[in-house]
Amino acid sequence: SAAARAALNAADRRRRRDAAAEPPRVRVLDRTAVVLEIFARRATTREGRLQVALARALYRTPRLRGDLFRKVDDGGESFGTNKQERRRTMEGDQKRLRDRAARLRRKIEALRRHRDLQRRRRARNGAPTVALVGYTNAGKTSVLEALTGGAGRGDDRPFATLDPRTRRADLSDEAVGPSKALVTDTVGFVSKLPAQVVAAFRATLEEVEAADVLVHVVDASRRGDARARARVVDRELEALGVGETPRLLFYNKVDLLEPAEAARLRELASSRPDVLVGAAATGDLGGLREALAECLDESLLDVAVTLPYSDNAYGATIEEVRRRGRVLSQEHGDDATELRAAVPRDLAGRLRGYKSAS
């Protein structure tokens, strides 16, 4: 096989294939096809395999040529022998791929609804959510393991994670107090991916949209292109509409730098409370746990409400406020409790239905 860094149309691929020594002809892949090949090998869960299959169908549909060798779904083989037959063959293949893409979308949508239900249940259980984002192979899985006390570490290879994985982390800090969060490892970004391929993994990226805080993990050992890769991730996050979500920047794999380089990076980060430096694979999170606790605490909104004893949800509301936020003051009257608290944004919205405390 031969691979090209840029996108190739059918004519480009044919010229490169025919230019190779015969026999045999080589298989020519553009950048997107190579990425999809890697995706296919990495996918282990049902959702991951469905998303890869959808991405491949969306990628192949506009690139089909009726005069090229093809394998149909039942394993048969066919060649077009004239212009009209080639057109019919191509149109038939395109229709099959479009139908397949529609079936895959329905299956992925069913899984998305199930995951959305799980996400709402987690929200009711009270833990805020943190999403780890970054360019592929930046070490997000190692950060997840270090934050949640896992014994494993991430694989040193691109796209090792195709499905979001969520675990509970203890972020308790002396300055903030007890704090727990759900941390999700997401699929890595990569530059120059067509929109239809990104769309196939749209459901996975919903975990990023729902997060209370984002941790952008950057591979510090990529001396030449670390900033360029960070900009790719920033653009993708803006496209997802999460540009305003609180964000921390974590330079990972600093242990792979020369000591002088690592010292310079730590010095630069020391003036930015939202920038951390460490090496998750060695357990060095560089204060990320404490920074997350503070960031989540700062994202809480102050509310002051009067909760009547007659309200059927009185006990459940008080319990949820204590579990998910911090009670600042609580005064019991004859008919109601005046409560002042710092709570997550979604809970603050629900509490607006109660009368404001004086």
Coordinates of C-alpha atoms in Angstrom, one line a residue:
S1 CA 0.0 0.0 0.0
A2 CA 1.0 3.6 -0.5
A3 CA -0.3 6.6 1.6
A4 CA -0.6 10.3 0.9
R5 CA -0.8 13.1 3.5
A6 CA -3.4 15.1 1.5
A7 CA -6.9 14.1 0.3
L8 CA -6.9 12.4 -3.1
N9 CA -9.7 12.3 -5.6
A10 CA -10.3 9.2 -7.8
A11 CA -8.1 10.4 -10.6
D12 CA -5.2 11.1 -8.3
R13 CA -5.5 7.6 -6.7
R14 CA -5.7 6.0 -10.2
R15 CA -2.6 7.8 -11.5
R16 CA -0.5 6.9 -8.4
R17 CA -1.7 3.3 -8.6
D18 CA -1.0 2.9 -12.3
A19 CA 2.4 4.5 -11.9
A20 CA 3.6 1.7 -9.6
A21 CA 5.5 -1.3 -11.0
E22 CA 3.2 -4.0 -12.4
P23 CA 2.3 -6.5 -11.3
P24 CA 0.9 -6.0 -8.8
R25 CA -0.7 -2.6 -8.6
V26 CA -0.4 -0.9 -5.2
R27 CA -3.3 0.2 -3.0
V28 CA -3.2 4.0 -2.7
L29 CA -4.7 5.6 0.4
D30 CA -5.1 9.3 1.2
R31 CA -4.8 10.7 4.7
T32 CA -8.5 10.1 5.6
A33 CA -8.4 6.5 4.4
V34 CA -5.4 5.8 6.5
V35 CA -7.1 7.3 9.6
L36 CA -10.2 5.2 8.9
E37 CA -8.0 2.0 8.6
I38 CA -6.6 2.8 12.1
F39 CA -10.0 3.5 13.4
A40 CA -11.2 0.1 12.2
R41 CA -8.4 -1.7 13.9
R42 CA -8.9 0.2 17.2
A43 CA -12.7 -0.2 17.4
T44 CA -13.5 -2.8 20.1
T45 CA -17.0 -1.8 21.2
R46 CA -20.3 -2.0 19.3
E47 CA -20.6 1.8 19.2
G48 CA -17.0 2.2 18.0
R49 CA -17.5 -0.3 15.2
L50 CA -20.8 1.4 14.1
Q51 CA -19.1 4.8 14.0
V52 CA -16.2 3.5 12.0
A53 CA -18.6 1.8 9.5
L54 CA -20.6 5.0 9.1
A55 CA -17.5 7.0 8.6
R56 CA -16.3 4.6 5.9
A57 CA -19.6 4.6 4.2
L58 CA -19.7 8.4 4.1
Y59 CA -16.1 8.5 2.9
R60 CA -16.6 6.0 0.1
T61 CA -19.9 7.1 -1.4
P62 CA -18.6 10.1 -3.4
R63 CA -15.5 8.2 -4.4
L64 CA -17.0 5.2 -6.0
R65 CA -16.2 4.4 -9.7
G66 CA -18.2 1.8 -11.5
D67 CA -15.2 0.7 -13.6
L68 CA -13.1 -0.2 -10.6
F69 CA -13.0 -3.7 -9.0
R70 CA -15.5 -4.0 -6.2
K71 CA -16.9 -6.5 -3.7
V72 CA -20.6 -6.3 -2.9
D73 CA -22.2 -7.2 0.4
D74 CA -22.7 -10.9 -0.5
G75 CA -19.1 -11.4 -1.4
G76 CA -19.6 -11.4 -5.2
E77 CA -17.4 -9.5 -7.7
S78 CA -18.3 -7.6 -10.8
F79 CA -16.7 -5.4 -13.4
G80 CA -18.4 -2.8 -15.6
T81 CA -17.9 -3.5 -19.3
N82 CA -19.3 -0.3 -20.9
K83 CA -20.1 3.3 -20.0
Q84 CA -23.8 2.7 -19.4
E85 CA -23.1 -0.4 -17.2
R86 CA -20.4 1.4 -15.3
R87 CA -22.9 4.1 -14.5
R88 CA -25.5 1.7 -13.3
T89 CA -22.9 -0.2 -11.2
M90 CA -21.7 3.1 -9.6
E91 CA -25.3 4.3 -8.9
G92 CA -26.2 1.0 -7.4
D93 CA -23.1 1.0 -5.2
Q94 CA -23.8 4.5 -4.1
K95 CA -27.4 3.7 -3.2
R96 CA -26.3 0.7 -1.2
L97 CA -23.8 2.8 0.7
R98 CA -26.4 5.5 1.4
D99 CA -28.9 2.9 2.7
R100 CA -26.2 1.4 4.8
A101 CA -25.3 4.8 6.2
A102 CA -29.0 5.5 7.1
R103 CA -29.2 2.1 9.0
L104 CA -26.0 2.9 10.8
R105 CA -27.2 6.3 11.8
R106 CA -30.4 4.8 13.3
K107 CA -28.4 2.4 15.3
I108 CA -26.0 5.1 16.6
E109 CA -28.9 7.3 17.4
A110 CA -30.4 4.6 19.6
L111 CA -27.0 4.3 21.4
R112 CA -26.8 8.0 21.7
R113 CA -30.3 8.2 23.4
H114 CA -29.1 5.4 25.8
R115 CA -26.0 7.3 26.7
D116 CA -28.0 10.6 27.1
L117 CA -30.1 8.8 29.6
Q118 CA -27.0 7.6 31.5
R119 CA -25.7 11.2 31.5
R120 CA -28.9 12.5 33.0
R121 CA -28.8 9.8 35.7
R122 CA -25.2 10.8 36.5
A123 CA -26.3 14.5 36.7
R124 CA -29.0 13.5 39.2
N125 CA -26.5 11.6 41.2
G126 CA -24.7 14.9 41.7
A127 CA -21.2 14.7 40.4
P128 CA -20.0 17.4 38.0
T129 CA -18.4 16.2 34.8
V130 CA -14.9 16.8 33.4
A131 CA -14.0 15.9 29.8
L132 CA -10.4 15.2 28.7
V133 CA -9.8 16.5 25.2
G134 CA -6.8 16.8 23.0
Y135 CA -5.0 15.7 19.8
T136 CA -4.7 12.0 19.3
N137 CA -1.9 10.3 21.4
A138 CA -1.6 13.2 23.7
G139 CA -1.9 10.9 26.7
K140 CA -5.5 11.6 27.8
T141 CA -6.1 8.0 28.9
S142 CA -3.0 8.2 31.2
V143 CA -4.5 11.4 32.7
L144 CA -7.8 9.6 33.3
E145 CA -6.0 6.7 35.0
A146 CA -3.9 9.1 37.2
L147 CA -6.9 11.2 38.2
T148 CA -9.2 8.2 39.0
G149 CA -6.6 6.0 40.7
G150 CA -6.5 3.4 37.9
A151 CA -3.7 1.0 37.7
G152 CA -3.4 1.1 33.9
R153 CA -1.9 3.6 31.5
G154 CA -2.8 4.7 28.0
D155 CA -1.4 3.0 24.9
D156 CA 1.3 5.0 23.1
R157 CA -0.4 4.9 19.7
P158 CA -2.9 7.1 17.8
F159 CA -6.6 6.7 18.3
A160 CA -6.3 4.2 21.2
T161 CA -9.6 5.5 22.5
L162 CA -12.6 5.6 20.1
D163 CA -15.3 5.4 22.7
P164 CA -15.8 7.7 25.7
R165 CA -14.9 6.1 29.1
T166 CA -16.1 7.7 32.3
R167 CA -14.8 7.1 35.8
R168 CA -15.3 8.8 39.2
A169 CA -12.4 10.9 40.6
D170 CA -11.8 12.2 44.1
L171 CA -10.8 15.9 43.8
S172 CA -10.9 16.7 47.5
D173 CA -8.8 19.7 48.3
E174 CA -8.0 21.5 51.6
A175 CA -9.0 24.9 50.2
V176 CA -12.2 23.7 48.6
G177 CA -13.3 20.7 50.7
P178 CA -14.6 17.3 49.6
S179 CA -15.2 17.1 45.9
K180 CA -15.9 14.3 43.5
A181 CA -16.3 14.4 39.7
L182 CA -16.9 12.2 36.8
V183 CA -14.0 12.3 34.3
T184 CA -14.5 11.2 30.7
D185 CA -11.7 10.3 28.2
T186 CA -12.8 11.2 24.7
V187 CA -11.7 10.4 21.1
G188 CA -8.6 12.3 20.0
F189 CA -8.8 15.0 17.4
V190 CA -6.7 15.0 14.3
S191 CA -6.1 17.7 11.6
K192 CA -7.6 17.7 8.1
L193 CA -10.4 15.3 8.7
P194 CA -13.4 15.8 6.4
A195 CA -16.6 17.0 8.0
Q196 CA -18.5 13.7 7.2
V197 CA -15.9 11.7 9.1
V198 CA -16.1 14.0 12.1
A199 CA -19.9 13.7 11.8
A200 CA -19.7 9.9 12.3
F201 CA -18.2 10.5 15.7
R202 CA -20.6 13.3 16.6
A203 CA -22.4 11.2 19.3
T204 CA -19.1 10.5 21.1
L205 CA -18.3 14.2 21.2
E206 CA -21.5 15.0 23.0
E207 CA -19.7 14.1 26.2
V208 CA -17.5 17.2 25.5
E209 CA -20.6 19.4 25.1
A210 CA -22.1 18.2 28.4
A211 CA -19.0 18.7 30.5
D212 CA -18.8 21.3 33.2
V213 CA -15.0 21.7 32.7
L214 CA -12.6 20.7 29.9
V215 CA -9.0 19.6 30.3
H216 CA -7.1 20.1 27.1
V217 CA -4.2 17.6 27.2
V218 CA -1.2 18.6 25.1
D219 CA 1.8 16.3 24.3
A220 CA 4.7 18.5 25.4
S221 CA 7.2 16.2 23.9
R222 CA 6.0 17.2 20.4
R223 CA 8.5 20.1 20.3
G224 CA 7.9 21.0 16.7
D225 CA 4.1 20.9 16.4
A226 CA 2.7 20.9 19.9
R227 CA 1.2 24.4 19.4
A228 CA -0.1 23.6 16.0
R229 CA -1.9 20.5 17.3
A230 CA -3.3 22.6 20.2
R231 CA -4.7 25.0 17.7
V232 CA -6.4 22.1 15.8
V233 CA -8.1 21.1 19.1
D234 CA -9.1 24.7 19.9
R235 CA -10.8 25.0 16.4
E236 CA -12.7 21.8 16.9
L237 CA -13.9 22.9 20.3
E238 CA -15.1 26.2 18.9
A239 CA -17.0 24.3 16.2
L240 CA -18.6 22.1 18.9
G241 CA -19.8 25.3 20.6
V242 CA -17.9 24.8 23.8
G243 CA -15.5 27.7 23.5
E244 CA -17.0 29.3 26.7
T245 CA -16.8 26.1 28.8
P246 CA -14.2 26.5 31.6
R247 CA -10.9 25.0 30.5
L248 CA -7.6 23.9 31.9
L249 CA -4.5 23.3 29.8
F250 CA -2.3 20.4 30.8
Y251 CA 1.1 19.9 29.2
N252 CA 1.7 16.1 29.4
K253 CA 4.8 13.9 28.9
V254 CA 7.1 16.6 30.3
D255 CA 9.3 13.7 31.5
L256 CA 10.3 13.1 27.8
L257 CA 11.8 16.6 27.6
E258 CA 15.4 17.6 28.4
P259 CA 15.6 18.9 32.0
A260 CA 16.3 22.5 30.8
E261 CA 13.3 22.4 28.4
A262 CA 11.0 21.0 31.2
A263 CA 12.2 23.7 33.6
R264 CA 11.4 26.5 31.0
L265 CA 7.9 25.1 30.4
R266 CA 7.2 24.9 34.1
E267 CA 8.4 28.4 34.6
L268 CA 6.1 29.7 31.8
A269 CA 3.2 27.8 33.3
S270 CA 3.8 29.1 36.8
S271 CA 2.3 32.5 35.9
R272 CA -1.0 30.9 34.6
P273 CA -3.3 29.2 37.1
D274 CA -5.1 27.5 34.2
V275 CA -1.9 25.9 32.8
L276 CA -0.4 22.8 34.4
V277 CA 2.7 20.8 33.5
G278 CA 3.3 17.1 34.4
A279 CA 3.7 13.5 33.2
A280 CA 0.5 11.5 33.8
A281 CA 2.2 8.1 33.0
T282 CA 4.5 8.6 36.0
G283 CA 1.7 9.9 38.3
D284 CA 2.9 13.5 38.1
L285 CA -0.3 15.6 37.5
G286 CA 1.4 18.9 38.3
G287 CA -1.4 20.2 40.5
L288 CA -4.2 19.3 38.0
R289 CA -6.3 17.6 40.7
E290 CA -6.3 20.7 42.9
A291 CA -6.8 23.0 39.9
L292 CA -9.9 21.0 38.8
A293 CA -11.4 21.2 42.3
E294 CA -11.0 25.0 42.3
C295 CA -12.3 25.3 38.8
L296 CA -15.4 23.2 39.6
D297 CA -16.0 25.2 42.8
E298 CA -15.7 28.5 40.9
S299 CA -18.3 27.3 38.4
L300 CA -21.0 27.0 41.1
L301 CA -23.7 29.7 41.2
D302 CA -24.9 31.3 44.4
V303 CA -28.6 31.0 45.0
A304 CA -30.9 32.2 47.8
V305 CA -34.4 30.5 47.9
T306 CA -37.2 29.8 50.3
L307 CA -38.2 26.1 50.4
P308 CA -41.7 25.6 51.9
Y309 CA -42.1 22.5 54.1
S310 CA -45.3 21.7 52.2
D311 CA -43.4 21.1 49.0
N312 CA -43.3 17.4 48.1
A313 CA -39.7 17.7 46.9
Y314 CA -38.5 19.6 50.0
G315 CA -36.4 16.8 51.4
A316 CA -35.0 15.7 48.1
T317 CA -34.1 19.2 47.1
I318 CA -32.2 19.9 50.4
E319 CA -30.4 16.6 50.0
E320 CA -29.4 17.3 46.4
V321 CA -28.1 20.8 47.2
R322 CA -25.9 19.3 50.0
R323 CA -24.7 16.5 47.7
R324 CA -24.0 18.6 44.6
G325 CA -23.1 22.0 46.0
R326 CA -22.2 23.8 49.3
V327 CA -24.8 25.1 51.8
L328 CA -23.8 28.6 52.8
S329 CA -26.6 29.2 55.3
Q330 CA -29.8 27.6 56.3
E331 CA -32.5 29.1 58.5
H332 CA -35.6 27.2 59.5
G333 CA -38.8 29.2 59.9
D334 CA -42.4 28.3 60.8
D335 CA -43.4 27.4 57.2
A336 CA -40.2 27.2 55.2
T337 CA -36.4 27.1 55.1
E338 CA -34.4 30.0 53.8
L339 CA -31.5 28.5 52.0
R340 CA -28.4 30.1 50.6
A341 CA -26.1 27.8 48.7
A342 CA -23.6 27.5 45.8
V343 CA -24.8 24.9 43.3
P344 CA -24.2 23.7 39.7
R345 CA -25.8 25.7 36.9
D346 CA -28.5 23.1 36.1
L347 CA -29.6 22.9 39.7
A348 CA -29.6 26.7 40.0
G349 CA -32.0 26.8 37.1
R350 CA -34.4 24.4 38.7
L351 CA -34.3 26.3 42.0
R352 CA -35.4 29.5 40.3
G353 CA -38.9 28.1 40.5
Y354 CA -38.9 28.8 44.2
K355 CA -39.4 32.2 45.9
S356 CA -36.1 34.1 46.4
A357 CA -35.1 34.4 50.0
S358 CA -35.0 37.9 51.4

